[in-house]
Protein backbone atom coordinates (compact mmCIF):
# COMPACT_ATOMS: atom_id res chain seq x y z
CA UNK A 1 0.00 0.00 0.00
CA UNK A 2 1.49 3.33 -1.08
CA UNK A 3 1.23 6.57 0.88
CA UNK A 4 -2.33 7.92 0.72
CA UNK A 5 -2.77 10.81 -1.71
CA UNK A 6 -4.87 13.91 -1.21
CA UNK A 7 -8.32 12.41 -1.11
CA UNK A 8 -9.94 15.84 -0.88
CA UNK A 9 -8.93 16.44 -4.54
CA UNK A 10 -10.73 13.32 -5.77
CA UNK A 11 -14.37 13.32 -6.86
CA UNK A 12 -14.80 9.56 -6.88
CA UNK A 13 -13.17 6.52 -5.34
CA UNK A 14 -13.36 3.36 -7.45
CA UNK A 15 -12.95 0.00 -5.76
CA UNK A 16 -12.42 -3.49 -7.03
CA UNK A 17 -14.71 -5.92 -5.14
CA UNK A 18 -13.13 -9.38 -4.55
CA UNK A 19 -9.93 -9.21 -2.53
CA UNK A 20 -10.30 -5.45 -2.04
CA UNK A 21 -13.61 -4.76 -0.27
CA UNK A 22 -14.34 -8.40 0.54
CA UNK A 23 -12.71 -11.80 0.65
CA UNK A 24 -13.30 -13.63 -2.61
CA UNK A 25 -17.03 -14.15 -3.29
CA UNK A 26 -17.84 -13.32 0.34
CA UNK A 27 -19.93 -10.53 1.87
CA UNK A 28 -18.32 -7.35 3.25
CA UNK A 29 -17.67 -7.79 6.95
CA UNK A 30 -19.34 -5.55 9.51
CA UNK A 31 -16.36 -3.25 9.92
CA UNK A 32 -15.98 -2.70 6.17
CA UNK A 33 -19.72 -2.11 5.82
CA UNK A 34 -19.55 0.67 8.43
CA UNK A 35 -16.53 2.32 6.82
CA UNK A 36 -18.00 2.03 3.33
CA UNK A 37 -21.26 3.60 4.52
CA UNK A 38 -19.37 6.52 6.10
CA UNK A 39 -17.36 7.05 2.94
CA UNK A 40 -20.57 7.17 0.88
CA UNK A 41 -21.79 10.05 3.02
CA UNK A 42 -18.76 12.09 1.88
CA UNK A 43 -17.73 10.86 -1.57
CA UNK A 44 -19.01 9.29 -4.70
CA UNK A 45 -17.98 5.64 -4.81
CA UNK A 46 -17.93 3.21 -7.73
CA UNK A 47 -17.27 -0.52 -7.68
CA UNK A 48 -16.01 -2.35 -10.78
CA UNK A 49 -15.74 -6.13 -10.74
CA UNK A 50 -15.69 -9.11 -13.07
CA UNK A 51 -18.43 -10.55 -10.85
CA UNK A 52 -22.05 -10.47 -11.94
CA UNK A 53 -24.79 -8.28 -10.43
CA UNK A 54 -25.88 -11.22 -8.25
CA UNK A 55 -22.46 -11.11 -6.58
CA UNK A 56 -22.81 -7.36 -5.96
CA UNK A 57 -26.13 -7.98 -4.26
CA UNK A 58 -24.74 -10.73 -2.04
CA UNK A 59 -21.34 -9.24 -1.29
CA UNK A 60 -22.06 -5.52 -1.14
CA UNK A 61 -25.72 -4.52 -1.06
CA UNK A 62 -27.16 -7.13 1.32
CA UNK A 63 -25.55 -5.55 4.38
CA UNK A 64 -25.13 -1.96 3.20
CA UNK A 65 -28.55 -0.44 3.98
CA UNK A 66 -27.61 3.19 3.27
CA UNK A 67 -29.81 6.29 3.26
CA UNK A 68 -31.20 7.50 -0.10
CA UNK A 69 -28.73 10.44 -0.01
CA UNK A 70 -25.77 8.08 0.41
CA UNK A 71 -27.13 5.56 -2.08
CA UNK A 72 -27.19 8.32 -4.70
CA UNK A 73 -23.38 8.38 -4.37
CA UNK A 74 -23.01 4.69 -5.24
CA UNK A 75 -22.32 3.44 -8.78
CA UNK A 76 -22.05 -0.24 -9.58
CA UNK A 77 -20.30 -1.74 -12.59
CA UNK A 78 -20.63 -5.56 -12.62
CA UNK A 79 -19.05 -7.88 -15.20
CA UNK A 80 -16.20 -5.48 -15.98
CA UNK A 81 -18.52 -2.51 -16.50
CA UNK A 82 -20.56 -4.22 -19.20
CA UNK A 83 -23.47 -3.35 -16.90
CA UNK A 84 -24.09 -0.19 -14.92
CA UNK A 85 -26.49 0.23 -11.98
CA UNK A 86 -27.27 3.27 -9.87
CA UNK A 87 -29.91 4.33 -7.38
CA UNK A 88 -32.87 6.51 -8.21
CA UNK A 89 -34.45 7.18 -4.84
CA UNK A 90 -34.84 3.78 -3.21
CA UNK A 91 -34.66 1.87 -6.47
CA UNK A 92 -31.56 0.42 -8.00
CA UNK A 93 -31.87 0.82 -11.77
CA UNK A 94 -29.92 -0.71 -14.62
CA UNK A 95 -28.58 2.11 -16.78
CA UNK A 96 -27.18 -0.14 -19.50
CA UNK A 97 -26.17 -3.75 -20.28
CA UNK A 98 -23.88 -4.58 -23.21
CA UNK A 99 -25.23 -8.08 -23.86
CA UNK A 100 -23.29 -10.44 -26.09
CA UNK A 101 -25.28 -12.23 -28.77
CA UNK A 102 -26.50 -15.79 -28.23
CA UNK A 103 -24.10 -16.89 -30.97
CA UNK A 104 -21.10 -15.22 -29.27
CA UNK A 105 -21.92 -16.90 -25.97
CA UNK A 106 -22.43 -20.31 -27.61
CA UNK A 107 -19.07 -19.98 -29.32
CA UNK A 108 -17.31 -19.16 -26.04
CA UNK A 109 -18.88 -22.10 -24.21
CA UNK A 110 -17.84 -24.41 -27.01
CA UNK A 111 -14.28 -23.03 -26.90
CA UNK A 112 -14.06 -24.02 -23.23
CA UNK A 113 -15.20 -27.59 -24.01
CA UNK A 114 -12.57 -27.84 -26.75
CA UNK A 115 -9.87 -26.28 -24.59
CA UNK A 116 -10.55 -28.82 -21.81
CA UNK A 117 -9.78 -31.53 -24.37
CA UNK A 118 -6.81 -29.64 -25.86
CA UNK A 119 -4.91 -29.63 -22.57
CA UNK A 120 -6.44 -32.75 -20.97
CA UNK A 121 -8.06 -30.66 -18.24
CA UNK A 122 -9.71 -32.75 -15.50
CA UNK A 123 -12.46 -31.12 -13.46
CA UNK A 124 -12.20 -31.54 -9.69
CA UNK A 125 -14.30 -34.45 -8.37
CA UNK A 126 -16.57 -32.14 -6.39
CA UNK A 127 -17.78 -28.87 -7.88
CA UNK A 128 -20.47 -26.46 -6.66
CA UNK A 129 -22.86 -25.09 -9.30
CA UNK A 130 -22.06 -24.28 -12.89
CA UNK A 131 -18.45 -24.40 -14.10
CA UNK A 132 -18.95 -22.30 -17.21
CA UNK A 133 -21.57 -19.65 -16.48
CA UNK A 134 -23.25 -17.42 -19.05
CA UNK A 135 -23.58 -13.99 -17.42
CA UNK A 136 -25.09 -12.37 -20.51
CA UNK A 137 -22.39 -9.76 -20.92
CA UNK A 138 -19.59 -12.17 -20.02
CA UNK A 139 -18.93 -15.91 -19.81
CA UNK A 140 -17.04 -17.06 -16.73
CA UNK A 141 -15.28 -20.32 -15.94
CA UNK A 142 -14.94 -21.20 -12.26
CA UNK A 143 -12.81 -24.26 -11.61
CA UNK A 144 -14.67 -25.31 -8.45
CA UNK A 145 -18.10 -24.08 -9.60
CA UNK A 146 -19.78 -20.68 -9.26
CA UNK A 147 -21.47 -21.44 -5.96
CA UNK A 148 -18.65 -22.82 -3.84
CA UNK A 149 -18.35 -19.78 -1.56
CA UNK A 150 -22.14 -19.64 -1.15
CA UNK A 151 -22.35 -23.31 -0.24
CA UNK A 152 -19.23 -23.69 1.90
CA UNK A 153 -18.62 -20.14 3.16
CA UNK A 154 -15.08 -19.61 4.48
CA UNK A 155 -14.15 -23.21 3.71
CA UNK A 156 -15.03 -22.50 0.06
CA UNK A 157 -12.72 -19.48 0.05
CA UNK A 158 -9.97 -21.63 1.54
CA UNK A 159 -10.46 -24.29 -1.13
CA UNK A 160 -10.33 -21.67 -3.90
CA UNK A 161 -7.05 -20.25 -2.59
CA UNK A 162 -5.62 -23.75 -2.25
CA UNK A 163 -6.72 -24.66 -5.77
CA UNK A 164 -5.02 -21.59 -7.17
CA UNK A 165 -1.72 -22.39 -5.48
CA UNK A 166 -1.81 -26.06 -6.52
CA UNK A 167 -3.09 -25.61 -10.06
CA UNK A 168 -1.88 -22.17 -11.11
CA UNK A 169 0.03 -23.61 -14.07
CA UNK A 170 -3.00 -25.56 -15.29
CA UNK A 171 -5.22 -22.49 -15.02
CA UNK A 172 -2.74 -20.44 -17.05
CA UNK A 173 -2.55 -23.24 -19.62
CA UNK A 174 -6.34 -23.34 -19.85
CA UNK A 175 -6.53 -19.54 -20.21
CA UNK A 176 -4.03 -19.70 -23.08
CA UNK A 177 -5.87 -22.60 -24.74
CA UNK A 178 -9.21 -20.75 -24.60
CA UNK A 179 -7.59 -17.52 -25.78
CA UNK A 180 -6.06 -19.25 -28.80
CA UNK A 181 -9.53 -20.53 -29.78
CA UNK A 182 -11.12 -17.10 -29.28
CA UNK A 183 -8.77 -14.50 -30.77
CA UNK A 184 -11.66 -12.09 -31.25
CA UNK A 185 -12.49 -12.08 -27.51
CA UNK A 186 -10.77 -10.93 -24.31
CA UNK A 187 -9.80 -13.95 -22.16
CA UNK A 188 -8.47 -13.24 -18.66
CA UNK A 189 -7.49 -15.19 -15.59
CA UNK A 190 -9.36 -13.40 -12.80
CA UNK A 191 -9.88 -14.04 -9.12
CA UNK A 192 -8.43 -17.23 -7.64
CA UNK A 193 -10.01 -19.84 -9.90
CA UNK A 194 -11.87 -17.97 -12.64
CA UNK A 195 -11.41 -17.19 -16.30
CA UNK A 196 -13.52 -14.33 -17.71
CA UNK A 197 -14.34 -14.00 -21.39
CA UNK A 198 -15.76 -10.74 -22.74
CA UNK A 199 -15.76 -8.85 -26.00
CA UNK A 200 -12.41 -7.29 -26.86
CA UNK A 201 -11.59 -4.10 -25.07
CA UNK A 202 -13.79 -4.92 -22.06
CA UNK A 203 -11.67 -4.59 -18.94
CA UNK A 204 -11.42 -2.21 -16.01
CA UNK A 205 -10.00 0.50 -18.29
CA UNK A 206 -13.33 0.31 -20.13
CA UNK A 207 -15.00 0.84 -16.75
CA UNK A 208 -12.90 3.96 -16.14
CA UNK A 209 -13.89 5.25 -19.56
CA UNK A 210 -17.58 4.65 -18.77
CA UNK A 211 -17.29 6.55 -15.47
CA UNK A 212 -15.61 9.44 -17.27
CA UNK A 213 -18.31 9.52 -19.94
CA UNK A 214 -21.43 8.84 -17.86
CA UNK A 215 -20.60 10.64 -14.62
CA UNK A 216 -18.57 13.45 -16.21
CA UNK A 217 -15.60 12.99 -13.88
CA UNK A 218 -12.07 13.46 -15.26
CA UNK A 219 -9.41 10.79 -14.74
CA UNK A 220 -7.36 13.15 -12.58
CA UNK A 221 -10.31 13.32 -10.17
CA UNK A 222 -10.55 9.54 -9.83
CA UNK A 223 -8.78 7.21 -7.46
CA UNK A 224 -8.71 3.45 -7.96
CA UNK A 225 -8.09 0.83 -5.24
CA UNK A 226 -7.49 -2.82 -6.13
CA UNK A 227 -5.66 -5.99 -5.10
CA UNK A 228 -4.61 -7.10 -8.60
CA UNK A 229 -2.77 -4.12 -10.07
CA UNK A 230 0.28 -6.27 -10.92
CA UNK A 231 0.95 -7.24 -14.53
CA UNK A 232 -1.54 -9.91 -15.59
CA UNK A 233 -3.93 -9.02 -12.74
CA UNK A 234 -7.49 -8.01 -13.56
CA UNK A 235 -6.97 -4.47 -12.17
CA UNK A 236 -3.84 -3.90 -14.24
CA UNK A 237 -5.72 -2.28 -17.15
CA UNK A 238 -6.67 0.58 -14.83
CA UNK A 239 -3.05 1.70 -14.67
CA UNK A 240 -2.79 2.51 -18.35
CA UNK A 241 -5.71 4.94 -18.07
CA UNK A 242 -3.52 7.30 -16.04
CA UNK A 243 -5.91 7.15 -13.07
CA UNK A 244 -4.10 7.21 -9.73
CA UNK A 245 -4.07 3.66 -8.36
CA UNK A 246 -3.46 2.24 -4.89
CA UNK A 247 -2.57 -1.44 -4.57
CA UNK A 248 -3.81 -3.23 -1.46
CA UNK A 249 -3.15 -6.78 -0.30
CA UNK A 250 -6.71 -7.28 0.93
CA UNK A 251 -9.71 -5.83 2.77
CA UNK A 252 -7.73 -5.03 5.93
CA UNK A 253 -5.48 -2.60 4.04
CA UNK A 254 -8.52 -1.12 2.31
CA UNK A 255 -10.03 -0.44 5.74
CA UNK A 256 -6.85 1.39 6.80
CA UNK A 257 -7.08 3.56 3.69
CA UNK A 258 -10.75 4.42 4.19
CA UNK A 259 -10.08 5.27 7.87
CA UNK A 260 -7.25 7.62 6.85
CA UNK A 261 -9.56 9.37 4.37
CA UNK A 262 -12.42 9.69 6.85
CA UNK A 263 -10.01 11.57 9.14
CA UNK A 264 -9.58 14.35 6.59
CA UNK A 265 -12.94 14.43 4.79
MG1 LIG B 1 -9.72 -8.30 -6.89
CSV table of N, CA and C in Angstrom, one decimal, residues 93-169:
chain,number,residue,atom,x,y,z
A,93,UNK,N,-31.5,1.0,-10.4
A,93,UNK,CA,-31.9,0.8,-11.8
A,93,UNK,C,-30.7,0.5,-12.7
A,94,UNK,N,-31.0,-0.4,-13.7
A,94,UNK,CA,-29.9,-0.7,-14.6
A,94,UNK,C,-29.9,0.4,-15.7
A,95,UNK,N,-28.7,1.0,-15.8
A,95,UNK,CA,-28.6,2.1,-16.8
A,95,UNK,C,-28.3,1.5,-18.2
A,96,UNK,N,-27.4,0.5,-18.2
A,96,UNK,CA,-27.2,-0.1,-19.5
A,96,UNK,C,-26.7,-1.6,-19.3
A,97,UNK,N,-26.8,-2.4,-20.3
A,97,UNK,CA,-26.2,-3.8,-20.3
A,97,UNK,C,-25.7,-4.1,-21.7
A,98,UNK,N,-24.4,-4.3,-21.9
A,98,UNK,CA,-23.9,-4.6,-23.2
A,98,UNK,C,-23.9,-6.1,-23.4
A,99,UNK,N,-25.1,-6.6,-23.7
A,99,UNK,CA,-25.2,-8.1,-23.9
A,99,UNK,C,-24.5,-8.6,-25.1
A,100,UNK,N,-23.9,-9.8,-24.9
A,100,UNK,CA,-23.3,-10.4,-26.1
A,100,UNK,C,-24.4,-11.2,-26.8
A,101,UNK,N,-24.2,-11.5,-28.1
A,101,UNK,CA,-25.3,-12.2,-28.8
A,101,UNK,C,-25.3,-13.7,-28.3
A,102,UNK,N,-26.4,-14.4,-28.6
A,102,UNK,CA,-26.5,-15.8,-28.2
A,102,UNK,C,-25.4,-16.6,-28.9
A,103,UNK,N,-25.1,-16.2,-30.2
A,103,UNK,CA,-24.1,-16.9,-31.0
A,103,UNK,C,-22.7,-16.7,-30.4
A,104,UNK,N,-22.4,-15.5,-29.9
A,104,UNK,CA,-21.1,-15.2,-29.3
A,104,UNK,C,-20.9,-16.1,-28.0
A,105,UNK,N,-22.0,-16.2,-27.2
A,105,UNK,CA,-21.9,-16.9,-26.0
A,105,UNK,C,-21.8,-18.4,-26.2
A,106,UNK,N,-22.5,-18.9,-27.3
A,106,UNK,CA,-22.4,-20.3,-27.6
A,106,UNK,C,-21.0,-20.6,-28.0
A,107,UNK,N,-20.4,-19.8,-28.8
A,107,UNK,CA,-19.1,-20.0,-29.3
A,107,UNK,C,-18.0,-20.0,-28.2
A,108,UNK,N,-18.2,-19.2,-27.2
A,108,UNK,CA,-17.3,-19.2,-26.0
A,108,UNK,C,-17.4,-20.4,-25.2
A,109,UNK,N,-18.7,-20.9,-25.0
A,109,UNK,CA,-18.9,-22.1,-24.2
A,109,UNK,C,-18.2,-23.3,-24.9
A,110,UNK,N,-18.4,-23.3,-26.2
A,110,UNK,CA,-17.8,-24.4,-27.0
A,110,UNK,C,-16.3,-24.4,-26.9
A,111,UNK,N,-15.7,-23.2,-27.0
A,111,UNK,CA,-14.3,-23.0,-26.9
A,111,UNK,C,-13.7,-23.6,-25.6
A,112,UNK,N,-14.5,-23.4,-24.5
A,112,UNK,CA,-14.1,-24.0,-23.2
A,112,UNK,C,-14.0,-25.5,-23.3
A,113,UNK,N,-15.1,-26.1,-23.9
A,113,UNK,CA,-15.2,-27.6,-24.0
A,113,UNK,C,-14.0,-28.1,-24.8
A,114,UNK,N,-13.7,-27.4,-25.9
A,114,UNK,CA,-12.6,-27.8,-26.8
A,114,UNK,C,-11.2,-27.7,-26.0
A,115,UNK,N,-11.1,-26.6,-25.3
A,115,UNK,CA,-9.9,-26.3,-24.6
A,115,UNK,C,-9.6,-27.3,-23.5
A,116,UNK,N,-10.7,-27.8,-22.8
A,116,UNK,CA,-10.5,-28.8,-21.8
A,116,UNK,C,-9.9,-30.0,-22.4
A,117,UNK,N,-10.4,-30.4,-23.7
A,117,UNK,CA,-9.8,-31.5,-24.4
A,117,UNK,C,-8.4,-31.2,-24.8
A,118,UNK,N,-8.1,-30.0,-25.4
A,118,UNK,CA,-6.8,-29.6,-25.9
A,118,UNK,C,-5.7,-29.9,-24.8
A,119,UNK,N,-6.0,-29.5,-23.6
A,119,UNK,CA,-4.9,-29.6,-22.6
A,119,UNK,C,-5.1,-30.8,-21.6
A,120,UNK,N,-6.1,-31.6,-21.9
A,120,UNK,CA,-6.4,-32.7,-21.0
A,120,UNK,C,-6.8,-32.3,-19.6
A,121,UNK,N,-7.7,-31.2,-19.5
A,121,UNK,CA,-8.1,-30.7,-18.2
A,121,UNK,C,-9.1,-31.6,-17.6
A,122,UNK,N,-8.8,-31.9,-16.3
A,122,UNK,CA,-9.7,-32.7,-15.5
A,122,UNK,C,-10.4,-31.9,-14.5
A,123,UNK,N,-11.7,-31.9,-14.5
A,123,UNK,CA,-12.5,-31.1,-13.5
A,123,UNK,C,-12.3,-31.8,-12.1
A,124,UNK,N,-12.3,-31.0,-11.0
A,124,UNK,CA,-12.2,-31.5,-9.7
A,124,UNK,C,-13.4,-32.5,-9.5
A,125,UNK,N,-13.2,-33.5,-8.6
A,125,UNK,CA,-14.3,-34.4,-8.4
A,125,UNK,C,-15.6,-33.8,-7.9
A,126,UNK,N,-15.4,-32.8,-7.0
A,126,UNK,CA,-16.6,-32.1,-6.4
A,126,UNK,C,-16.6,-30.7,-6.8
A,127,UNK,N,-17.6,-30.3,-7.5
A,127,UNK,CA,-17.8,-28.9,-7.9
A,127,UNK,C,-19.1,-28.4,-7.4
A,128,UNK,N,-19.3,-27.0,-7.3
A,128,UNK,CA,-20.5,-26.5,-6.7
A,128,UNK,C,-21.1,-25.5,-7.7
A,129,UNK,N,-22.2,-25.9,-8.3
A,129,UNK,CA,-22.9,-25.1,-9.3
A,129,UNK,C,-22.2,-25.2,-10.6
A,130,UNK,N,-22.6,-24.3,-11.5
A,130,UNK,CA,-22.1,-24.3,-12.9
A,130,UNK,C,-20.6,-24.0,-13.0
A,131,UNK,N,-19.9,-24.7,-13.9
A,131,UNK,CA,-18.5,-24.4,-14.1
A,131,UNK,C,-18.3,-23.3,-15.1
A,132,UNK,N,-19.0,-23.4,-16.2
A,132,UNK,CA,-18.9,-22.3,-17.2
A,132,UNK,C,-20.3,-21.6,-17.2
A,133,UNK,N,-20.3,-20.4,-16.7
A,133,UNK,CA,-21.6,-19.6,-16.5
A,133,UNK,C,-21.7,-18.5,-17.5
A,134,UNK,N,-22.9,-18.5,-18.1
A,134,UNK,CA,-23.3,-17.4,-19.0
A,134,UNK,C,-23.8,-16.2,-18.3
A,135,UNK,N,-23.1,-15.1,-18.2
A,135,UNK,CA,-23.6,-14.0,-17.4
A,135,UNK,C,-24.2,-12.9,-18.3
A,136,UNK,N,-24.4,-13.3,-19.6
A,136,UNK,CA,-25.1,-12.4,-20.5
A,136,UNK,C,-24.1,-11.4,-21.2
A,137,UNK,N,-23.4,-10.7,-20.4
A,137,UNK,CA,-22.4,-9.8,-20.9
A,137,UNK,C,-21.0,-10.4,-20.9
A,138,UNK,N,-20.9,-11.5,-20.3
A,138,UNK,CA,-19.6,-12.2,-20.0
A,138,UNK,C,-19.8,-13.7,-19.8
A,139,UNK,N,-18.9,-14.5,-20.2
A,139,UNK,CA,-18.9,-15.9,-19.8
A,139,UNK,C,-17.8,-16.2,-18.9
A,140,UNK,N,-18.1,-16.9,-17.8
A,140,UNK,CA,-17.0,-17.1,-16.7
A,140,UNK,C,-16.9,-18.5,-16.4
A,141,UNK,N,-15.6,-19.0,-16.4
A,141,UNK,CA,-15.3,-20.3,-15.9
A,141,UNK,C,-14.9,-20.2,-14.5
A,142,UNK,N,-15.4,-21.1,-13.7
A,142,UNK,CA,-14.9,-21.2,-12.3
A,142,UNK,C,-14.6,-22.6,-12.0
A,143,UNK,N,-13.3,-22.9,-11.7
A,143,UNK,CA,-12.8,-24.3,-11.6
A,143,UNK,C,-13.6,-25.1,-10.6
A,144,UNK,N,-14.0,-24.5,-9.5
A,144,UNK,CA,-14.7,-25.3,-8.4
A,144,UNK,C,-16.2,-25.1,-8.5
A,145,UNK,N,-16.7,-24.4,-9.5
A,145,UNK,CA,-18.1,-24.1,-9.6
A,145,UNK,C,-18.4,-22.7,-9.1
A,146,UNK,N,-19.4,-22.1,-9.6
A,146,UNK,CA,-19.8,-20.7,-9.3
A,146,UNK,C,-20.2,-20.5,-7.8
A,147,UNK,N,-20.8,-21.6,-7.2
A,147,UNK,CA,-21.5,-21.4,-6.0
A,147,UNK,C,-20.7,-21.9,-4.7
A,148,UNK,N,-19.4,-22.2,-5.0
A,148,UNK,CA,-18.7,-22.8,-3.8
A,148,UNK,C,-18.6,-22.0,-2.6
A,149,UNK,N,-18.4,-20.6,-2.7
A,149,UNK,CA,-18.3,-19.8,-1.6
A,149,UNK,C,-19.7,-19.6,-0.9
A,150,UNK,N,-20.8,-19.7,-1.7
A,150,UNK,CA,-22.1,-19.6,-1.1
A,150,UNK,C,-22.4,-20.9,-0.3
A,151,UNK,N,-22.0,-22.0,-0.9
A,151,UNK,CA,-22.4,-23.3,-0.2
A,151,UNK,C,-21.5,-23.6,1.0
A,152,UNK,N,-20.2,-23.3,0.8
A,152,UNK,CA,-19.2,-23.7,1.9
A,152,UNK,C,-18.7,-22.5,2.8
A,153,UNK,N,-19.1,-21.3,2.4
A,153,UNK,CA,-18.6,-20.1,3.2
A,153,UNK,C,-17.1,-20.1,3.2
A,154,UNK,N,-16.5,-19.8,4.4
A,154,UNK,CA,-15.1,-19.6,4.5
A,154,UNK,C,-14.3,-20.8,4.0
A,155,UNK,N,-14.8,-22.0,4.2
A,155,UNK,CA,-14.2,-23.2,3.7
A,155,UNK,C,-14.0,-23.2,2.2
A,156,UNK,N,-15.1,-22.6,1.5
A,156,UNK,CA,-15.0,-22.5,0.1
A,156,UNK,C,-13.9,-21.6,-0.4
A,157,UNK,N,-13.8,-20.5,0.3
A,157,UNK,CA,-12.7,-19.5,0.1
A,157,UNK,C,-11.4,-20.1,0.2
A,158,UNK,N,-11.2,-20.9,1.3
A,158,UNK,CA,-10.0,-21.6,1.5
A,158,UNK,C,-9.6,-22.6,0.4
A,159,UNK,N,-10.7,-23.3,0.0
A,159,UNK,CA,-10.5,-24.3,-1.1
A,159,UNK,C,-10.1,-23.6,-2.4
A,160,UNK,N,-10.7,-22.4,-2.7
A,160,UNK,CA,-10.3,-21.7,-3.9
A,160,UNK,C,-8.9,-21.2,-3.9
A,161,UNK,N,-8.4,-20.7,-2.7
A,161,UNK,CA,-7.1,-20.3,-2.6
A,161,UNK,C,-6.1,-21.4,-2.8
A,162,UNK,N,-6.5,-22.5,-2.2
A,162,UNK,CA,-5.6,-23.7,-2.2
A,162,UNK,C,-5.5,-24.2,-3.7
A,163,UNK,N,-6.7,-24.2,-4.4
A,163,UNK,CA,-6.7,-24.7,-5.8
A,163,UNK,C,-5.8,-23.8,-6.6
A,164,UNK,N,-5.8,-22.5,-6.4
A,164,UNK,CA,-5.0,-21.6,-7.2
A,164,UNK,C,-3.5,-21.9,-7.0
A,165,UNK,N,-3.1,-22.1,-5.8
A,165,UNK,CA,-1.7,-22.4,-5.5
A,165,UNK,C,-1.3,-23.7,-6.1
A,166,UNK,N,-2.1,-24.7,-6.0
A,166,UNK,CA,-1.8,-26.1,-6.5
A,166,UNK,C,-1.9,-26.1,-8.0
A,167,UNK,N,-2.8,-25.4,-8.6
A,167,UNK,CA,-3.1,-25.6,-10.1
A,167,UNK,C,-2.9,-24.4,-10.9
A,168,UNK,N,-2.1,-23.4,-10.4
A,168,UNK,CA,-1.9,-22.2,-11.1
A,168,UNK,C,-1.4,-22.4,-12.6
A,169,UNK,N,-0.5,-23.3,-12.7
A,169,UNK,CA,0.0,-23.6,-14.1
A,169,UNK,C,-1.1,-24.1,-15.0
